[in-house]
Amino acid sequence: MKFDSNRAWTQASQAVSANREVVLSLAGVFFLLPQLVFAIFFPQPEMGTGMNEQQVMAAVKAYYSSILPVMIPIALFQALGTLSLLCLLDSDRRPTVGEAIRAGVKGLLPYLVAQILLGMGLGAAVLVVAGVLGAVGGNMGAAIGIAVALVFAVAVFVRFSVTAPVVAVEKTLNPILALGRSWTLTKGNTARLLGFYALLGLAMVVLMIFGNILTLPVTLLAPAEVVKVVAAVVESIMATIMALYFVAVIAQVHRQLAGPGDERAAQTFE
């Protein structure tokens, strides 16, 4: 079927509003709290104006190496939150919060395996394309290859963008079948979905800019430590709002492409 972005956004907003209390509670636990912990206790390093490219890269590498033990459990926790929210927003079943979380736990491993497989596949494709064009055209060929591979990766991301609701809502716990189901559902709508996601991403950038503007008076008047805490809180709230609406949008994209109740028919794939 032809994807309708206006209907997807309207239904996503309505779903969040209709389930405001429980949705905000889950988003607060799975997104806001981890974001706050990360923003307050593990802030990004400040880059000095006199640092060269090697020093910047070394600082970035050291930072991400130091936070990796924290990033992994936070990423797992937020993945669980994503799956739980998708279950909670399933208007066909209307599960309780406990049922949604249990369903999220059940689908977590298949979802992670699907994402790992997707990442490995995309990484291999980028290396092959960049390597082949680099061997033929040198540095210029490699640059062109990376650009082509990135465009391909974006298109592939769009095709697999409803993998999470396939796992959470349709209960497809085979990672390969979940990826295949997403590929089938998004067929014929790649350009529409890409445009919709691009507009959604732009709106999120605007929201983050608005959040930075809100903290400007505090930045000018308050002590540095207060500024850091306020900025972390505002940034975390904005990131949580974006994550919540992105999950709601993905839920409605899946619902629109699969149709109400089609998740039961999808069980024939298992």
PDB file of C-alpha atoms in Angstrom, residues 72-232:
ATOM      1  CA  ILE A  72      26.548  -0.826  26.198  1.00  0.00           C
ATOM      2  CA  PRO A  73      24.138  -1.355  29.145  1.00  0.00           C
ATOM      3  CA  ILE A  74      22.470   1.998  28.434  1.00  0.00           C
ATOM      4  CA  ALA A  75      21.988   1.016  24.778  1.00  0.00           C
ATOM      5  CA  LEU A  76      20.496  -2.324  25.850  1.00  0.00           C
ATOM      6  CA  PHE A  77      18.233  -0.574  28.351  1.00  0.00           C
ATOM      7  CA  GLN A  78      16.988   1.874  25.719  1.00  0.00           C
ATOM      8  CA  ALA A  79      16.450  -0.935  23.212  1.00  0.00           C
ATOM      9  CA  LEU A  80      14.264  -2.627  25.811  1.00  0.00           C
ATOM     10  CA  GLY A  81      12.421   0.664  26.278  1.00  0.00           C
ATOM     11  CA  THR A  82      11.852   0.954  22.541  1.00  0.00           C
ATOM     12  CA  LEU A  83      10.373  -2.535  22.275  1.00  0.00           C
ATOM     13  CA  SER A  84       8.248  -2.013  25.398  1.00  0.00           C
ATOM     14  CA  LEU A  85       6.845   1.273  24.069  1.00  0.00           C
ATOM     15  CA  LEU A  86       6.064  -0.336  20.729  1.00  0.00           C
ATOM     16  CA  CYS A  87       4.110  -3.057  22.549  1.00  0.00           C
ATOM     17  CA  LEU A  88       2.339  -0.465  24.692  1.00  0.00           C
ATOM     18  CA  LEU A  89       1.310   1.529  21.595  1.00  0.00           C
ATOM     19  CA  ASP A  90      -0.157  -1.572  19.961  1.00  0.00           C
ATOM     20  CA  SER A  91      -3.803  -0.525  19.849  1.00  0.00           C
ATOM     21  CA  ASP A  92      -4.951  -4.006  18.728  1.00  0.00           C
ATOM     22  CA  ARG A  93      -3.879  -5.681  21.966  1.00  0.00           C
ATOM     23  CA  ARG A  94      -3.743  -2.751  24.442  1.00  0.00           C
ATOM     24  CA  PRO A  95      -1.338  -4.520  26.840  1.00  0.00           C
ATOM     25  CA  THR A  96      -0.628  -3.380  30.370  1.00  0.00           C
ATOM     26  CA  VAL A  97       2.735  -1.810  31.229  1.00  0.00           C
ATOM     27  CA  GLY A  98       3.912  -5.087  32.764  1.00  0.00           C
ATOM     28  CA  GLU A  99       2.883  -7.071  29.694  1.00  0.00           C
ATOM     29  CA  ALA A 100       4.611  -4.555  27.426  1.00  0.00           C
ATOM     30  CA  ILE A 101       7.871  -4.779  29.372  1.00  0.00           C
ATOM     31  CA  ARG A 102       7.747  -8.585  29.442  1.00  0.00           C
ATOM     32  CA  ALA A 103       7.168  -8.622  25.684  1.00  0.00           C
ATOM     33  CA  GLY A 104      10.092  -6.215  25.288  1.00  0.00           C
ATOM     34  CA  VAL A 105      12.362  -8.507  27.296  1.00  0.00           C
ATOM     35  CA  LYS A 106      11.290 -11.461  25.154  1.00  0.00           C
ATOM     36  CA  GLY A 107      12.029  -9.615  21.917  1.00  0.00           C
ATOM     37  CA  LEU A 108      15.261  -7.938  23.049  1.00  0.00           C
ATOM     38  CA  LEU A 109      17.719 -10.644  21.981  1.00  0.00           C
ATOM     39  CA  PRO A 110      16.138 -11.244  18.526  1.00  0.00           C
ATOM     40  CA  TYR A 111      16.047  -7.489  17.928  1.00  0.00           C
ATOM     41  CA  LEU A 112      19.700  -7.059  18.913  1.00  0.00           C
ATOM     42  CA  VAL A 113      20.765  -9.969  16.712  1.00  0.00           C
ATOM     43  CA  ALA A 114      18.834  -8.448  13.805  1.00  0.00           C
ATOM     44  CA  GLN A 115      20.585  -5.095  14.332  1.00  0.00           C
ATOM     45  CA  ILE A 116      23.996  -6.769  14.549  1.00  0.00           C
ATOM     46  CA  LEU A 117      23.357  -8.697  11.334  1.00  0.00           C
ATOM     47  CA  LEU A 118      22.209  -5.508   9.625  1.00  0.00           C
ATOM     48  CA  GLY A 119      25.248  -3.580  10.858  1.00  0.00           C
ATOM     49  CA  MET A 120      27.647  -6.294   9.744  1.00  0.00           C
ATOM     50  CA  GLY A 121      26.026  -6.467   6.331  1.00  0.00           C
ATOM     51  CA  LEU A 122      26.126  -2.717   5.814  1.00  0.00           C
ATOM     52  CA  GLY A 123      29.714  -2.508   7.070  1.00  0.00           C
ATOM     53  CA  ALA A 124      30.811  -5.230   4.666  1.00  0.00           C
ATOM     54  CA  ALA A 125      29.014  -3.519   1.772  1.00  0.00           C
ATOM     55  CA  VAL A 126      30.673  -0.169   2.522  1.00  0.00           C
ATOM     56  CA  LEU A 127      34.117  -1.780   2.711  1.00  0.00           C
ATOM     57  CA  VAL A 128      33.630  -3.709  -0.532  1.00  0.00           C
ATOM     58  CA  VAL A 129      32.323  -0.739  -2.542  1.00  0.00           C
ATOM     59  CA  ALA A 130      34.930   1.684  -1.179  1.00  0.00           C
ATOM     60  CA  GLY A 131      37.689  -0.909  -1.633  1.00  0.00           C
ATOM     61  CA  VAL A 132      36.794  -1.721  -5.241  1.00  0.00           C
ATOM     62  CA  LEU A 133      36.450   1.924  -6.312  1.00  0.00           C
ATOM     63  CA  GLY A 134      39.567   2.814  -4.323  1.00  0.00           C
ATOM     64  CA  ALA A 135      41.567   0.154  -6.143  1.00  0.00           C
ATOM     65  CA  VAL A 136      40.358   1.507  -9.477  1.00  0.00           C
ATOM     66  CA  GLY A 137      40.398   5.255  -8.827  1.00  0.00           C
ATOM     67  CA  GLY A 138      42.755   5.781  -5.892  1.00  0.00           C
ATOM     68  CA  ASN A 139      41.780   8.219  -3.156  1.00  0.00           C
ATOM     69  CA  MET A 140      39.122   9.861  -5.330  1.00  0.00           C
ATOM     70  CA  GLY A 141      37.614   6.503  -6.153  1.00  0.00           C
ATOM     71  CA  ALA A 142      37.582   5.535  -2.479  1.00  0.00           C
ATOM     72  CA  ALA A 143      35.834   8.801  -1.581  1.00  0.00           C
ATOM     73  CA  ILE A 144      33.229   8.227  -4.283  1.00  0.00           C
ATOM     74  CA  GLY A 145      32.828   4.652  -3.104  1.00  0.00           C
ATOM     75  CA  ILE A 146      32.195   5.738   0.477  1.00  0.00           C
ATOM     76  CA  ALA A 147      29.624   8.308  -0.702  1.00  0.00           C
ATOM     77  CA  VAL A 148      27.825   5.703  -2.835  1.00  0.00           C
ATOM     78  CA  ALA A 149      27.932   3.190   0.004  1.00  0.00           C
ATOM     79  CA  LEU A 150      26.490   5.710   2.458  1.00  0.00           C
ATOM     80  CA  VAL A 151      23.592   6.472   0.101  1.00  0.00           C
ATOM     81  CA  PHE A 152      23.009   2.739  -0.205  1.00  0.00           C
ATOM     82  CA  ALA A 153      23.174   2.371   3.597  1.00  0.00           C
ATOM     83  CA  VAL A 154      20.521   5.064   4.074  1.00  0.00           C
ATOM     84  CA  ALA A 155      18.200   3.298   1.616  1.00  0.00           C
ATOM     85  CA  VAL A 156      18.769  -0.016   3.386  1.00  0.00           C
ATOM     86  CA  PHE A 157      18.091   1.598   6.773  1.00  0.00           C
ATOM     87  CA  VAL A 158      14.727   2.793   5.443  1.00  0.00           C
ATOM     88  CA  ARG A 159      13.834  -0.681   4.211  1.00  0.00           C
ATOM     89  CA  PHE A 160      14.633  -2.203   7.621  1.00  0.00           C
ATOM     90  CA  SER A 161      13.202   0.659   9.687  1.00  0.00           C
ATOM     91  CA  VAL A 162      10.189  -1.317  10.939  1.00  0.00           C
ATOM     92  CA  THR A 163      12.183  -4.296  12.207  1.00  0.00           C
ATOM     93  CA  ALA A 164      11.577  -3.295  15.831  1.00  0.00           C
ATOM     94  CA  PRO A 165       7.753  -3.259  15.569  1.00  0.00           C
ATOM     95  CA  VAL A 166       7.881  -6.506  13.604  1.00  0.00           C
ATOM     96  CA  VAL A 167       9.646  -8.064  16.594  1.00  0.00           C
ATOM     97  CA  ALA A 168       7.628  -6.282  19.294  1.00  0.00           C
ATOM     98  CA  VAL A 169       4.136  -6.225  17.781  1.00  0.00           C
ATOM     99  CA  GLU A 170       4.105  -9.168  15.385  1.00  0.00           C
ATOM    100  CA  LYS A 171       6.127 -11.317  17.822  1.00  0.00           C
ATOM    101  CA  THR A 172       8.488 -12.414  15.055  1.00  0.00           C
ATOM    102  CA  LEU A 173      11.390 -13.675  17.160  1.00  0.00           C
ATOM    103  CA  ASN A 174      13.515 -15.014  14.313  1.00  0.00           C
ATOM    104  CA  PRO A 175      15.930 -12.138  13.487  1.00  0.00           C
ATOM    105  CA  ILE A 176      16.301 -13.055   9.814  1.00  0.00           C
ATOM    106  CA  LEU A 177      12.535 -13.380   9.341  1.00  0.00           C
ATOM    107  CA  ALA A 178      12.030 -10.056  11.140  1.00  0.00           C
ATOM    108  CA  LEU A 179      14.439  -8.338   8.740  1.00  0.00           C
ATOM    109  CA  GLY A 180      12.751 -10.005   5.787  1.00  0.00           C
ATOM    110  CA  ARG A 181       9.305  -8.934   6.997  1.00  0.00           C
ATOM    111  CA  SER A 182      10.473  -5.311   7.315  1.00  0.00           C
ATOM    112  CA  TRP A 183      11.947  -5.438   3.808  1.00  0.00           C
ATOM    113  CA  THR A 184       8.641  -6.743   2.447  1.00  0.00           C
ATOM    114  CA  LEU A 185       6.483  -4.188   4.257  1.00  0.00           C
ATOM    115  CA  THR A 186       8.507  -1.169   3.101  1.00  0.00           C
ATOM    116  CA  LYS A 187       8.703  -2.308  -0.531  1.00  0.00           C
ATOM    117  CA  GLY A 188       7.529   0.429  -2.907  1.00  0.00           C
ATOM    118  CA  ASN A 189       7.635   3.147  -0.235  1.00  0.00           C
ATOM    119  CA  THR A 190      11.368   3.756   0.148  1.00  0.00           C
ATOM    120  CA  ALA A 191      11.343   7.303  -1.245  1.00  0.00           C
ATOM    121  CA  ARG A 192       8.247   8.339   0.751  1.00  0.00           C
ATOM    122  CA  LEU A 193       9.646   6.897   3.965  1.00  0.00           C
ATOM    123  CA  LEU A 194      13.043   8.494   3.375  1.00  0.00           C
ATOM    124  CA  GLY A 195      11.432  11.899   2.880  1.00  0.00           C
ATOM    125  CA  PHE A 196       9.311  11.437   5.988  1.00  0.00           C
ATOM    126  CA  TYR A 197      12.278  10.399   8.132  1.00  0.00           C
ATOM    127  CA  ALA A 198      14.320  13.310   6.761  1.00  0.00           C
ATOM    128  CA  LEU A 199      11.600  15.793   7.750  1.00  0.00           C
ATOM    129  CA  LEU A 200      11.333  14.140  11.155  1.00  0.00           C
ATOM    130  CA  GLY A 201      15.091  14.422  11.607  1.00  0.00           C
ATOM    131  CA  LEU A 202      14.986  18.089  10.629  1.00  0.00           C
ATOM    132  CA  ALA A 203      12.239  18.729  13.167  1.00  0.00           C
ATOM    133  CA  MET A 204      14.367  17.058  15.835  1.00  0.00           C
ATOM    134  CA  VAL A 205      17.329  19.290  14.972  1.00  0.00           C
ATOM    135  CA  VAL A 206      15.083  22.347  15.322  1.00  0.00           C
ATOM    136  CA  LEU A 207      13.882  21.036  18.690  1.00  0.00           C
ATOM    137  CA  MET A 208      17.458  20.662  19.918  1.00  0.00           C
ATOM    138  CA  ILE A 209      18.272  24.215  18.771  1.00  0.00           C
ATOM    139  CA  PHE A 210      15.192  25.445  20.643  1.00  0.00           C
ATOM    140  CA  GLY A 211      16.412  23.620  23.739  1.00  0.00           C
ATOM    141  CA  ASN A 212      19.801  25.343  23.477  1.00  0.00           C
ATOM    142  CA  ILE A 213      18.069  28.705  23.168  1.00  0.00           C
ATOM    143  CA  LEU A 214      16.115  27.979  26.355  1.00  0.00           C
ATOM    144  CA  THR A 215      19.342  27.486  28.281  1.00  0.00           C
ATOM    145  CA  LEU A 216      20.939  30.680  26.925  1.00  0.00           C
ATOM    146  CA  PRO A 217      19.853  32.940  29.860  1.00  0.00           C
ATOM    147  CA  VAL A 218      21.237  30.404  32.337  1.00  0.00           C
ATOM    148  CA  THR A 219      24.464  30.178  30.334  1.00  0.00           C
ATOM    149  CA  LEU A 220      24.939  33.930  30.537  1.00  0.00           C
ATOM    150  CA  LEU A 221      24.031  34.402  34.213  1.00  0.00           C
ATOM    151  CA  ALA A 222      24.680  31.213  36.189  1.00  0.00           C
ATOM    152  CA  PRO A 223      27.934  29.586  37.383  1.00  0.00           C
ATOM    153  CA  ALA A 224      29.586  27.026  35.113  1.00  0.00           C
ATOM    154  CA  GLU A 225      28.522  24.003  37.198  1.00  0.00           C
ATOM    155  CA  VAL A 226      24.887  25.119  37.210  1.00  0.00           C
ATOM    156  CA  VAL A 227      25.047  25.681  33.470  1.00  0.00           C
ATOM    157  CA  LYS A 228      26.306  22.110  32.931  1.00  0.00           C
ATOM    158  CA  VAL A 229      23.504  20.576  35.006  1.00  0.00           C
ATOM    159  CA  VAL A 230      20.771  22.701  33.406  1.00  0.00           C
ATOM    160  CA  ALA A 231      22.098  22.003  29.926  1.00  0.00           C
ATOM    161  CA  ALA A 232      22.224  18.266  30.688  1.00  0.00           C
TER     162      ALA A 232
END
